[in-house]
Coordinates of C-alpha atoms in Angstrom, one line a residue:
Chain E
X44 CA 6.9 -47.6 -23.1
X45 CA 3.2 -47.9 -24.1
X46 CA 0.4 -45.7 -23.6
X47 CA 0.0 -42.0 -23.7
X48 CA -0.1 -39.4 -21.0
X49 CA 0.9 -36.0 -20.2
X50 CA 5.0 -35.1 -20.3
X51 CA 5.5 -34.7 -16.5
X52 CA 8.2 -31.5 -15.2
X53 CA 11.5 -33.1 -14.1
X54 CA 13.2 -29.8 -13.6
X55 CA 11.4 -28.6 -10.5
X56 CA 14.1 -29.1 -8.0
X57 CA 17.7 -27.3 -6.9
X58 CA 16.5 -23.6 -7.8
X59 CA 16.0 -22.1 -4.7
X60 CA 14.8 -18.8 -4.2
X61 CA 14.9 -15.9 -1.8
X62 CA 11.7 -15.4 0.4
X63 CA 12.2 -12.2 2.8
X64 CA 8.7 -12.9 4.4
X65 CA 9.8 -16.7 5.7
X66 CA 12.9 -15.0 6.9
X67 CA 11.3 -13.0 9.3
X68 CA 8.5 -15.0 10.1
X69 CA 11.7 -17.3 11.2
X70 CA 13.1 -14.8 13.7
X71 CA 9.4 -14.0 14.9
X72 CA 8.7 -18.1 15.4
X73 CA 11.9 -18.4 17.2
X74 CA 11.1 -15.6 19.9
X75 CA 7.9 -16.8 20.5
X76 CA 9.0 -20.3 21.1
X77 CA 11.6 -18.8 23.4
X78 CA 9.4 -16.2 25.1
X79 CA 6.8 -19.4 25.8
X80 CA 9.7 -21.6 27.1
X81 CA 10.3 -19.0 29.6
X82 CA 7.1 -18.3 30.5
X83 CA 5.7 -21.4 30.8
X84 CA 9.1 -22.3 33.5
X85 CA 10.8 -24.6 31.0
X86 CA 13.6 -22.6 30.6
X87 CA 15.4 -21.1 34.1
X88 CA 15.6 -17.3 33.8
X89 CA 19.3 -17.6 35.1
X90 CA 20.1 -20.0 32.3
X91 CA 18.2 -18.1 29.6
X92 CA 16.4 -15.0 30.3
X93 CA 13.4 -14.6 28.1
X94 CA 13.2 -12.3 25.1
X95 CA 11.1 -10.0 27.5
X96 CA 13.5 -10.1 30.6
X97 CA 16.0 -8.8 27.6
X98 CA 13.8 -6.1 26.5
X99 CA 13.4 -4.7 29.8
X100 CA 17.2 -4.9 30.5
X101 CA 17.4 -2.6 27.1
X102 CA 14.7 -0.4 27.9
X103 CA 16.4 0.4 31.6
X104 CA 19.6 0.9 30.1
X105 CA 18.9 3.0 27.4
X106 CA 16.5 5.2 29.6
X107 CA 19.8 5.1 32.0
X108 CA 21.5 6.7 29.3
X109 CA 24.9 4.0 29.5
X110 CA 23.7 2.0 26.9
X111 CA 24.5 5.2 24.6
X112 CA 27.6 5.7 26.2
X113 CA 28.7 2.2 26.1
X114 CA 27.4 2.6 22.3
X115 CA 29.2 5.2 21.4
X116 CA 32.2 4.4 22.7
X117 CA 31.8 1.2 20.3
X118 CA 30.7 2.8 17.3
X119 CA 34.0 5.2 17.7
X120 CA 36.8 2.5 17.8
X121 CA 34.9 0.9 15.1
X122 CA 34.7 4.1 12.9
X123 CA 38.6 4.7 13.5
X124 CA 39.8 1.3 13.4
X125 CA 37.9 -0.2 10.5
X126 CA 38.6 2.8 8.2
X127 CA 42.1 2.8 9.4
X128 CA 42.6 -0.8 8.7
X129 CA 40.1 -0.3 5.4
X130 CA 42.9 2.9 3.9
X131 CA 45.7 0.8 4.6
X132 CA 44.8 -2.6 3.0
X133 CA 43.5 -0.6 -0.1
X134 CA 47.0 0.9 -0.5
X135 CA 48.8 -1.8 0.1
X136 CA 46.3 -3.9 -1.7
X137 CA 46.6 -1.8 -4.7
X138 CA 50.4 -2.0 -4.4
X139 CA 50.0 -5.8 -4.4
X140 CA 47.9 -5.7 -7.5
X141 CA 49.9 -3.6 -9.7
X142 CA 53.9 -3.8 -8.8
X143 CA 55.5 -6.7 -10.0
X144 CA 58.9 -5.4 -7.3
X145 CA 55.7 -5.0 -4.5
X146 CA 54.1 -7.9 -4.8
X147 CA 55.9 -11.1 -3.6
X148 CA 57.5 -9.7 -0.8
X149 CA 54.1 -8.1 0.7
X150 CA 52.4 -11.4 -0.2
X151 CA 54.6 -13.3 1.6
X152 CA 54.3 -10.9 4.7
X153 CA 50.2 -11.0 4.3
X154 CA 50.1 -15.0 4.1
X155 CA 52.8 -15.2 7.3
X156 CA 50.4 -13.0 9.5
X157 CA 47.1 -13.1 8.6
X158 CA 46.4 -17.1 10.1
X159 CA 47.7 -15.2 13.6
X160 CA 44.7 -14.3 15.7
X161 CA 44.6 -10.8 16.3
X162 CA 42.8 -11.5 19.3
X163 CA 46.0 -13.0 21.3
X164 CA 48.2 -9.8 19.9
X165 CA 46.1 -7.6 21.7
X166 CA 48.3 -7.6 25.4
X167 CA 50.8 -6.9 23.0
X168 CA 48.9 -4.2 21.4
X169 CA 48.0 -2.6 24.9
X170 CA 52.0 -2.5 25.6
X171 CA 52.5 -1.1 22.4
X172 CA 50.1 2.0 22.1
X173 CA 48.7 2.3 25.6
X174 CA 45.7 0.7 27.9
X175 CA 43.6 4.1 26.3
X176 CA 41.8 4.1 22.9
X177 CA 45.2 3.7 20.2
X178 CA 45.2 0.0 21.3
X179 CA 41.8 -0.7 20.2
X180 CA 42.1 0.8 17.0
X181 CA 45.2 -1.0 16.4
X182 CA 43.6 -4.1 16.8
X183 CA 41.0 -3.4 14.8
X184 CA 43.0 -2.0 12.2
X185 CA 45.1 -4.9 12.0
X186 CA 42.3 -7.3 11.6
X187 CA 40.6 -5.5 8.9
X188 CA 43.8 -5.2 6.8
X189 CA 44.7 -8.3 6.0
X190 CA 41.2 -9.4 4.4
X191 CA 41.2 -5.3 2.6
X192 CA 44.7 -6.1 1.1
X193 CA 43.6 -9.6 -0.2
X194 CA 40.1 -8.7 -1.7
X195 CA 41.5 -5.7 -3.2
X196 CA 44.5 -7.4 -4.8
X197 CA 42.4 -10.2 -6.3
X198 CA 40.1 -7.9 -7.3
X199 CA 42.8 -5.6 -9.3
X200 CA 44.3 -9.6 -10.6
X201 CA 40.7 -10.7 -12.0
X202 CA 40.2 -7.2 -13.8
X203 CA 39.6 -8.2 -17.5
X204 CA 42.9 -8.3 -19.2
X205 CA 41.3 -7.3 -22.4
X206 CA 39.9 -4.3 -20.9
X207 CA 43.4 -3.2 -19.9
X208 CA 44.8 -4.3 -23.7
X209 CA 41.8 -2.3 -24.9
X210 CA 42.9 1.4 -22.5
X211 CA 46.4 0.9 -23.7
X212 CA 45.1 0.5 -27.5
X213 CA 43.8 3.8 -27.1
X214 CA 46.8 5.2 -25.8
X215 CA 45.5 6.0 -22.7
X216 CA 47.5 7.5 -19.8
X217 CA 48.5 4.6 -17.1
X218 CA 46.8 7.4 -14.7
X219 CA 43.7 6.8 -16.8
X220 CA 43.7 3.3 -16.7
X221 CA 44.4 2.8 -13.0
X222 CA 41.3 5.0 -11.8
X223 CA 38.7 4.3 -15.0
X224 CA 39.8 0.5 -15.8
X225 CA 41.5 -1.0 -12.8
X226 CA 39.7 0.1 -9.6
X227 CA 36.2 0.5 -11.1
X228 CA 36.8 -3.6 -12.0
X229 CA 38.3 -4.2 -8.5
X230 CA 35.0 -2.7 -7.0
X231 CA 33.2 -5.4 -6.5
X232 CA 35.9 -7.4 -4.9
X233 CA 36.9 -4.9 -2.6
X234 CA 32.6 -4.1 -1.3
X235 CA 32.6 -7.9 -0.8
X236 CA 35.5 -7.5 1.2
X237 CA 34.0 -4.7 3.2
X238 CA 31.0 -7.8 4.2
X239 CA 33.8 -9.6 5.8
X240 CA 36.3 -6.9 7.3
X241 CA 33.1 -5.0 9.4
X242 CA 32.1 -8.7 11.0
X243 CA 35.8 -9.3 11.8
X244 CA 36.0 -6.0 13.3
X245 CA 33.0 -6.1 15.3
X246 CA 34.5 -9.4 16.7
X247 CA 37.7 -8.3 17.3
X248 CA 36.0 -4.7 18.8
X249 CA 34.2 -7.4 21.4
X250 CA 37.7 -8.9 22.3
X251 CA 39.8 -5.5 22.4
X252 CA 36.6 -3.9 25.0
X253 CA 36.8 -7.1 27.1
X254 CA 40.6 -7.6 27.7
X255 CA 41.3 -3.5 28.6
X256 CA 38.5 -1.1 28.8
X257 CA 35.5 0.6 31.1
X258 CA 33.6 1.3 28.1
X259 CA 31.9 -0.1 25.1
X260 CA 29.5 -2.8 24.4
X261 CA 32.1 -5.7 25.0
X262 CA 33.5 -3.8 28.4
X263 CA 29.1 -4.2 29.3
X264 CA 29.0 -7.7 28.2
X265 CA 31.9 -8.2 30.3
X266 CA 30.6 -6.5 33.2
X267 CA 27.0 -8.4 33.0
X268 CA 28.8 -11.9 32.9
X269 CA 30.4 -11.3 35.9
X270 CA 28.0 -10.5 37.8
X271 CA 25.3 -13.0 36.0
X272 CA 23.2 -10.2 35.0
X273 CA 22.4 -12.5 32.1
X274 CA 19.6 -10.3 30.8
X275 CA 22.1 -7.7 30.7
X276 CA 24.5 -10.1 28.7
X277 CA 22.6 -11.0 26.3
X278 CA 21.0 -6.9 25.7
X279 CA 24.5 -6.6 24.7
X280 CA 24.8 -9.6 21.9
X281 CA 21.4 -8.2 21.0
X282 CA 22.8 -4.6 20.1
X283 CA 25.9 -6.6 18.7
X284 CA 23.6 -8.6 16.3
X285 CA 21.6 -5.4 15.8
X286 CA 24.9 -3.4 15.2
X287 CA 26.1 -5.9 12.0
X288 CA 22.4 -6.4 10.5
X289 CA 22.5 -2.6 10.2
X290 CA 26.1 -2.6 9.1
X291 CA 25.4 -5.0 6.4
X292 CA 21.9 -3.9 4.9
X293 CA 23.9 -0.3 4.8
X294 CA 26.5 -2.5 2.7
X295 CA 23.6 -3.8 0.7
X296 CA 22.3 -0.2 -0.4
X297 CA 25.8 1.1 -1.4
X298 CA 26.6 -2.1 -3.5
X299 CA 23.0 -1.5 -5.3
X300 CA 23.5 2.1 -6.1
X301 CA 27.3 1.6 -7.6
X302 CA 26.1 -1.4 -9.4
X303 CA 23.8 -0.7 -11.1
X304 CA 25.2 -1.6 -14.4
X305 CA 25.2 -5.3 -13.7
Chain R
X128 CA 17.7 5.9 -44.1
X129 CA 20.2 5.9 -46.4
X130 CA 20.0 9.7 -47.3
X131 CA 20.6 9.9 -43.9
X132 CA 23.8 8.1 -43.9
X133 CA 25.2 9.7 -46.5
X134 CA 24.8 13.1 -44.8
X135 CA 26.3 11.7 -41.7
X136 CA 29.4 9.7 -42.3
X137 CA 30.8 12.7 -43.7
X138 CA 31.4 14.5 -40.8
X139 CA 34.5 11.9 -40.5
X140 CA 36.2 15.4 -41.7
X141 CA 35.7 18.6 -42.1
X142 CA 36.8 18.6 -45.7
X143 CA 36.1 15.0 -47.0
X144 CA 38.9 14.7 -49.3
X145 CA 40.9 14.8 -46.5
X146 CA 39.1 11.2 -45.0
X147 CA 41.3 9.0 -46.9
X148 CA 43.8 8.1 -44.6
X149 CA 47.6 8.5 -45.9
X150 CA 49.2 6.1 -43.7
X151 CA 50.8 2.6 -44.8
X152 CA 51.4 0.1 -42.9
X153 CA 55.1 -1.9 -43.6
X154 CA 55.5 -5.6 -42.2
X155 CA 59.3 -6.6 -42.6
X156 CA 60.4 -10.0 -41.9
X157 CA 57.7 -10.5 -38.6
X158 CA 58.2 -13.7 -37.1
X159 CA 56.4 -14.5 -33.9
X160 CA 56.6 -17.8 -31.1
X161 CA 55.1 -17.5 -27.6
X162 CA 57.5 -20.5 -25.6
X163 CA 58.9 -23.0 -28.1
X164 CA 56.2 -22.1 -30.3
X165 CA 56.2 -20.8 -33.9
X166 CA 53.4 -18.8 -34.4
X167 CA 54.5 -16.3 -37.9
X168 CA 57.0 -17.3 -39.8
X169 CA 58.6 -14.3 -41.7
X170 CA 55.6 -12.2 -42.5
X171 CA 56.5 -9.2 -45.0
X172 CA 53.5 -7.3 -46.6
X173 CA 53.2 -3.6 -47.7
X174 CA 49.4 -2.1 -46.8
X175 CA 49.2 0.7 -49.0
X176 CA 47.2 4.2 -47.3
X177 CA 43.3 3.8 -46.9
X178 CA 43.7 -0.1 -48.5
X179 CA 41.5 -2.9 -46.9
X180 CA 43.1 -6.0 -46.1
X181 CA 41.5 -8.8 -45.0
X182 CA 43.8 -11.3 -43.0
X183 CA 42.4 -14.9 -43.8
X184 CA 43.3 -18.4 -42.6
X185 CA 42.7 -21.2 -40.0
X186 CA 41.8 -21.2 -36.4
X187 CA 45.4 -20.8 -34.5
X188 CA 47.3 -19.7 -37.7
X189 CA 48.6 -16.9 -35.5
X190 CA 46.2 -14.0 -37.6
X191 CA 45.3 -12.2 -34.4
X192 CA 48.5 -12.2 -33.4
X193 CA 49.6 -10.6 -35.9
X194 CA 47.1 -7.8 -35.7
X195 CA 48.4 -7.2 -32.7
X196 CA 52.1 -7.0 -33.4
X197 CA 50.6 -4.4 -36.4
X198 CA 49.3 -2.0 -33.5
X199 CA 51.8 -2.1 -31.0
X200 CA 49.9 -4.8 -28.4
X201 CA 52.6 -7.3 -29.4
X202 CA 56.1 -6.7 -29.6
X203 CA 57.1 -9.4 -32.3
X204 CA 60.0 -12.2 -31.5
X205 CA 61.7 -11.0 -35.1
X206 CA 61.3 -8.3 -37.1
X207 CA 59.5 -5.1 -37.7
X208 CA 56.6 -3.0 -38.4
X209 CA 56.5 0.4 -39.7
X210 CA 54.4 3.5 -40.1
X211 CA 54.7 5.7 -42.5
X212 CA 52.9 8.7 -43.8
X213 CA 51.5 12.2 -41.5
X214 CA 48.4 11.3 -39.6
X215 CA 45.6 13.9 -40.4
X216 CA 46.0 16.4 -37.2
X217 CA 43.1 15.9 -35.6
X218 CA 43.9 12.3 -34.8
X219 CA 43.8 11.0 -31.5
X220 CA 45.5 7.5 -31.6
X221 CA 46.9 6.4 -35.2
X222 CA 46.9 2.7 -34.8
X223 CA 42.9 1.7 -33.1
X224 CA 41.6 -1.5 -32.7
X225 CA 37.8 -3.0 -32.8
X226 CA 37.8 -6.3 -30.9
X227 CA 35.8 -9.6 -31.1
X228 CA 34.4 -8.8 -27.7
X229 CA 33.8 -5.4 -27.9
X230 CA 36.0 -4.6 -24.3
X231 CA 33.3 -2.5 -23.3
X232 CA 33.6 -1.0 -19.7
X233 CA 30.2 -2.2 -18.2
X234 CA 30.2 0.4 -15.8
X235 CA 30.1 2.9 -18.4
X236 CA 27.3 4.3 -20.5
X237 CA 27.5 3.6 -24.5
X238 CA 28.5 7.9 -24.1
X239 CA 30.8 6.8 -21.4
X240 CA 32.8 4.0 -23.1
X241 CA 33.0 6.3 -26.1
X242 CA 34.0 9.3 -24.3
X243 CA 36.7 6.9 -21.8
X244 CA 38.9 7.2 -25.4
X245 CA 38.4 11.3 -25.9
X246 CA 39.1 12.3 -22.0
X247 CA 42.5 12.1 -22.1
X248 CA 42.9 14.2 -25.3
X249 CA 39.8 16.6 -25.3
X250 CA 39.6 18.5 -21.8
X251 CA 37.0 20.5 -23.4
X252 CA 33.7 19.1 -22.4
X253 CA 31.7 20.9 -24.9
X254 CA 33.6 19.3 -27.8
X255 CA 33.9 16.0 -26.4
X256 CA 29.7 15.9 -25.9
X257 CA 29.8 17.2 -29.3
X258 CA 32.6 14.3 -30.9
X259 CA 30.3 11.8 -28.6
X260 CA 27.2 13.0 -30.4
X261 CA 28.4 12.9 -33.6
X262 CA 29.8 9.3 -33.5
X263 CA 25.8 8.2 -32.5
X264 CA 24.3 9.5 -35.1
X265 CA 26.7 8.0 -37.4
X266 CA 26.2 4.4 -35.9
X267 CA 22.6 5.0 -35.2
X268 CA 23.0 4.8 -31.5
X269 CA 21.4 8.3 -30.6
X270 CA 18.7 6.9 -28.5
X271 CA 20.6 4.6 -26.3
X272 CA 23.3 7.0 -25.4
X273 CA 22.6 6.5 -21.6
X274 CA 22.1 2.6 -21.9
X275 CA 24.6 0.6 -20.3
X276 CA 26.2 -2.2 -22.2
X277 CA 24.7 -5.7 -20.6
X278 CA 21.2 -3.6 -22.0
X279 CA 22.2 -4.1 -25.8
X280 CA 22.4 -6.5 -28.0
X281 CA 25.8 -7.9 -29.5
X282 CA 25.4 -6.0 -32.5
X283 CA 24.4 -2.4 -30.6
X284 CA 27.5 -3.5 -28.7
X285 CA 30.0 -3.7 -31.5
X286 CA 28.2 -0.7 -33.0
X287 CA 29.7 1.1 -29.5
X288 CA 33.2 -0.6 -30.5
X289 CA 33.0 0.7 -34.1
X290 CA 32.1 4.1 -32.6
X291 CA 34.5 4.0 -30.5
X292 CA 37.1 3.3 -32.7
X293 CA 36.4 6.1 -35.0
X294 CA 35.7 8.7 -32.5
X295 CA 39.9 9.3 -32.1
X296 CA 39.9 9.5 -36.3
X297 CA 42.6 6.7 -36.4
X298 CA 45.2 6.6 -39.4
X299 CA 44.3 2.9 -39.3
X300 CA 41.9 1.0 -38.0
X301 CA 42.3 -3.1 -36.9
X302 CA 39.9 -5.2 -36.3
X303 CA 39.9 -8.6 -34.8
X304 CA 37.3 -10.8 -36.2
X305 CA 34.5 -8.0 -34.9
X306 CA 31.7 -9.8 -36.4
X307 CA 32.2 -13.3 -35.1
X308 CA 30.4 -13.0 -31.4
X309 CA 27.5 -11.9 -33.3
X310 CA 24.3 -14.2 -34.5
X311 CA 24.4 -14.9 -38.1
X312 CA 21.3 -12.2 -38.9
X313 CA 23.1 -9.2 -37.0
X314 CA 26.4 -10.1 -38.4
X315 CA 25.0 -10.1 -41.9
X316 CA 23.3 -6.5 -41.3
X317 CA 26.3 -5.0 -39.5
X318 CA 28.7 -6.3 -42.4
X319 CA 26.6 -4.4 -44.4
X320 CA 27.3 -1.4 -42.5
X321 CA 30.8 -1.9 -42.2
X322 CA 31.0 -1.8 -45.7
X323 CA 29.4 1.6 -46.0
X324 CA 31.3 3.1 -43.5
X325 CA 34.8 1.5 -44.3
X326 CA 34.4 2.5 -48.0
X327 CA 33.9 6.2 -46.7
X328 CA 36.2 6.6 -44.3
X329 CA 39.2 5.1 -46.7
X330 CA 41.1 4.4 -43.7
X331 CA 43.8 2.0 -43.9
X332 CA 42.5 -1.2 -42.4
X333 CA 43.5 -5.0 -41.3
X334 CA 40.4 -6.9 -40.9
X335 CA 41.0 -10.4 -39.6
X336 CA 38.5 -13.0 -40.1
X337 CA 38.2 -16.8 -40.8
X338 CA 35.0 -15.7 -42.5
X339 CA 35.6 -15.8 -46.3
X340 CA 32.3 -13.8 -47.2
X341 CA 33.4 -10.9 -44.9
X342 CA 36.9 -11.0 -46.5
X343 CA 35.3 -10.8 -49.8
X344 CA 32.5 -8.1 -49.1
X345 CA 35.1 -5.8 -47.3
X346 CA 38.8 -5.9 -48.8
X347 CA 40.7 -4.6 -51.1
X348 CA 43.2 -7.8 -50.6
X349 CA 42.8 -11.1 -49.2
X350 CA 45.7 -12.0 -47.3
X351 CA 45.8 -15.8 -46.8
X352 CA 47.9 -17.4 -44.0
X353 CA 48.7 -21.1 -43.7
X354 CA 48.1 -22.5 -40.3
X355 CA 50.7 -22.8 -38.2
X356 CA 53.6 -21.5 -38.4
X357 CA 51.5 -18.8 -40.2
X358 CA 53.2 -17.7 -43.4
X359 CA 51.5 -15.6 -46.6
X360 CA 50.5 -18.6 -48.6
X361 CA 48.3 -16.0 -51.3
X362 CA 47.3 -12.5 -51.8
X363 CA 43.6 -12.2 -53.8
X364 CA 43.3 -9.1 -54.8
X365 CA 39.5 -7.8 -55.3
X366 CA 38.9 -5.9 -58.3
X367 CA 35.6 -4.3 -57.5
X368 CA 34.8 -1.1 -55.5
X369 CA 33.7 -2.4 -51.8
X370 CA 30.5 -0.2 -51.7
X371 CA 29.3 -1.7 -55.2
X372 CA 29.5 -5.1 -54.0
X373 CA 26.1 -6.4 -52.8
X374 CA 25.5 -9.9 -50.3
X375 CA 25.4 -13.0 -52.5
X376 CA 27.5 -11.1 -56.0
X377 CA 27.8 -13.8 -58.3
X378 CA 31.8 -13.3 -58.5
X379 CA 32.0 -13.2 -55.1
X380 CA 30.2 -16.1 -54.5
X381 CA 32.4 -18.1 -56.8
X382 CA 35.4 -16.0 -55.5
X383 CA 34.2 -17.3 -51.9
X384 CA 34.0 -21.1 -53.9
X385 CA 37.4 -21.1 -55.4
X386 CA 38.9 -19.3 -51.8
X387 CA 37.6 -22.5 -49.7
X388 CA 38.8 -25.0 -52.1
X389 CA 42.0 -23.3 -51.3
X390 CA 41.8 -23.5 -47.5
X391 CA 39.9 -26.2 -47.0
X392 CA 42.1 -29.1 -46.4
X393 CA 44.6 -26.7 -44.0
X394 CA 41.5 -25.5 -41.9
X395 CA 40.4 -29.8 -41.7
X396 CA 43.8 -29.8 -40.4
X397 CA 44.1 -27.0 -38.3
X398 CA 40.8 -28.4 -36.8
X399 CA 42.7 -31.3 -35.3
X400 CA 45.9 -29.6 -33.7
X401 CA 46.1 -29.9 -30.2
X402 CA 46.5 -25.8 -29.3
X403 CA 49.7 -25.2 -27.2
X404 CA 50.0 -22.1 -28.1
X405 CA 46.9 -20.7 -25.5

């Protein structure tokens, strides 16, 4: 090599960064395109109603006053079934993580049933606790626990060791170390979890409305398809979209306010 | 500064005769081996109350292990270690470690991971605040109380281990190489402050290092393992009161000379052992 010149940057590339602004400009580019398509004819309104045709089908139904019925009715099972599901896998989860006589046999019962779609249990769910609310929450519950008990179990097994060494150094009580050591390092795990178990259960929330109920955003969705009230249809998947973006920003804020040590 | 040190490690007690510790610390016939492996190999040494001993030899010669078996953390494949003498009665836990990587909680506060040690022993608030408060001063950590560890430096976070540690008053007081995650500036300015404060408090203490200048700055004996299967190969003993010694002594410089001529060809050695033992 010969010559002189200025060194040039070579380490420009594979850092990518997080730009809210192009996000939504995204989402804003995407409607348009879609709300032109339609306009313009290029896109049948009975194949695709246009972001517009979708608003209005919102606007009517929430002036109508079902949408909040329909909403609510939602929002309940989730509440009952996600927290339900959420209690249980954290116990259990727990269990997992610290019992040595707990562990392998729970394990083994977790990895047999979790790969089994909850969605195809839930006839068997309806036969079980009634065509009425218990077999949604059931469904729910028994979607959301599987992912619970695994998060929080792997979050209990990747707690520093040392940190545990250290607590029983200083003599503290096994109490003590469980509820200031163990599950303040599981935390993280466990929040990370919730991400996954409130998609699941929306899901799963979709299925349970659509195979037994009158009520409730899938029970809508349902009710639109059949009778190709496809603005209708797709109102619901917007409130269903709308439902987890809310869900998970919400998850966002509480991970930022008990993290903020990190 | 140092006037101001002075008037505040003696809050150790209430009375300071009463700092020295009065508990020693018996090692009969410890022999350790995790699997197939011999780690200590008949380990017998007598640490007299409110002695410094500095355990000294190669990487993998089995010295942190047997720290551990010394407080309890390690229940040791042969032998024994006992206790004897009464712990002062305001002590919280007897046998307290410092460790190499601090095992600070980093959800907690620097008051936080010092008052996770008092909560199960002082239920009164006031008196906790006040054992808290009084550990910060005498570390110099009074204006980062509310800071949470990944905000300090190595060397503020050690400082939290070392106060810490003596916040319960132990009876003795082990630490494993608590220097060595440091950079070489900090550790030397710590060290320093170890001294100070390990020459007041006289507690009995089993510092474990592969640093022969921290051996020789802090202890009363240098206890030098072979490597492995770790055995007592020599005890130095160090004549001179630890907070007379100053950085770069001429005797222990040559002490440090003669110490490393000694070790030398087992830590080369050492070096090139494949390490089953992790």
């Amino acid at each position: 090599m010969r010559g002189e010149g200025q060194v040039p940057f070579r380490a420009a590339s594979f850092s990518p960064r997080h730009r809210p602004w192009s996000g939504a400009a995204t989402l804003a580019v995407f409607l348009l395109a879609w709300q032109i398509g339609s306009s313009i004819g290029a896109i049948p309104d009975l194949f695709l109603p246009s972001p517009f045709a979708v608003a209005r089908a919102l606007w009517r139904h929430a002036l109508s006053g079902d949408l909040w019925t329909n909403l609510l009715a939602s929002l309940l099972r989730l509440a009952v079934g996600w927290t339900l599901g959420t209690v249980i896998g954290i116990s259990v989860g727990i269990a997992v993580g610290m019992f040595t006589l707990l562990r392998s046999p729970a394990l083994a019962l977790v990895s047999a049933l979790f790969p089994i779609p909850k969605i195809a249990l839930v006839p068997l769910f309806i036969i079980w606790f009634g065509i009425g609310e218990g077999s949604k929450y059931a469904t729910l519950a028994i979607g959301v626990f599987f992912p619970t008990v695994i998060s929080t179990y792997s979050g209990l097994d990747n707690v520093q060791r040392n940190l545990v060494t250290m607590g029983q150094s200083f003599n503290l009580s096994d109490w003590s170390i469980v509820r200031k050591i163990m599950l303040p390092g599981a935390l993280p795990s466990v929040l990370a979890g919730f991400r996954i178990t409130i998609s699941v259960a929306i899901i799963l929330l979709v299925a349970a409305e659509m195979i037994g109920a009158d009520s409730g955003i899938g029970a809508f969705i349902l009710a639109a398809g059949n009778l190709y009230r496809t603005d209708d249809l797709i109102a619901g998947v917007v409130i269903l979209s709308l439902l987890g973006l809310t869900l998970s920003a919400l998850l966002t804020r509480i991970e930022q306010a008990a993290f903020a040590w990190r | 500064m140092a006037d101001e040190r002075t008037a505040l490690a003696t809050p150790l007690a209430s009375d300071p005769g009463s700092t020295a510790s009065s508990t020693r610390l018996k090692l009969e016939h410890v022999s350790h081996h995790f699997g197939t492996n011999s780690v200590l190999d008949d380990i017998t040494l007598d640490i007299a109350p409110g002695e410094v001993v500095a355990l000294v030899g190669p990487s993998g010669c089995g010295k942190s292990t047997l720290l551990n078996i010394l407080g309890g953390l390690i229940r040791p494949s042969k032998g024994r270690v006992l206790m004897q003498g009464e712990a002062r009665p305001d002590c919280l836990n007897p046998l307290t470690y410092v460790f190499q990587d601090f095992a600070l909680l980093p959800w907690r506060t620097v008051e936080g991971n010092i008052s996770l040690v008092l909560e199960d022993k002082i239920h009164d608030d006031i008196a906790r605040c006040e054992r808290i408060g009084e550990m910060l001063r005498l570390i110099g950590l009074q204006d980062f109380a509310n800071a949470y560890p990944k905000q300090l430096s190595g060397g503020m976070r050690q400082r939290v281990g070392i106060a810490r540690a003596l916040a319960v008053r132990p009876a003795c007081l082990f630490m494993d190489e608590p220097l060595s995650a440091l950079d070489a500036q900090t550790r030397t300015l710590l060290l320093e402050e170890l001294a100070t404060l390990i020459a007041r408090a006289a507690i009995t203490t089993v510092y474990v290092t592969h640093n022969l200048n921290e051996a020789l700055r802090l202890a009363h004996r240098i206890v030098l393992l072979s490597r492995r299967p770790g055995r007592i190969k020599t005890i130095i003993p160090i004549e001179s009161s630890i907070d007379k010694r100053r950085e770069g002594d001429a005797n222990l410089v040559s002490a440090e000379k003669r110490l490393w001529s000694m070790i030398r060809d087992e830590a080369s050695a050492a070096d090139k052992e494949l390490d089953d033992a992790r």
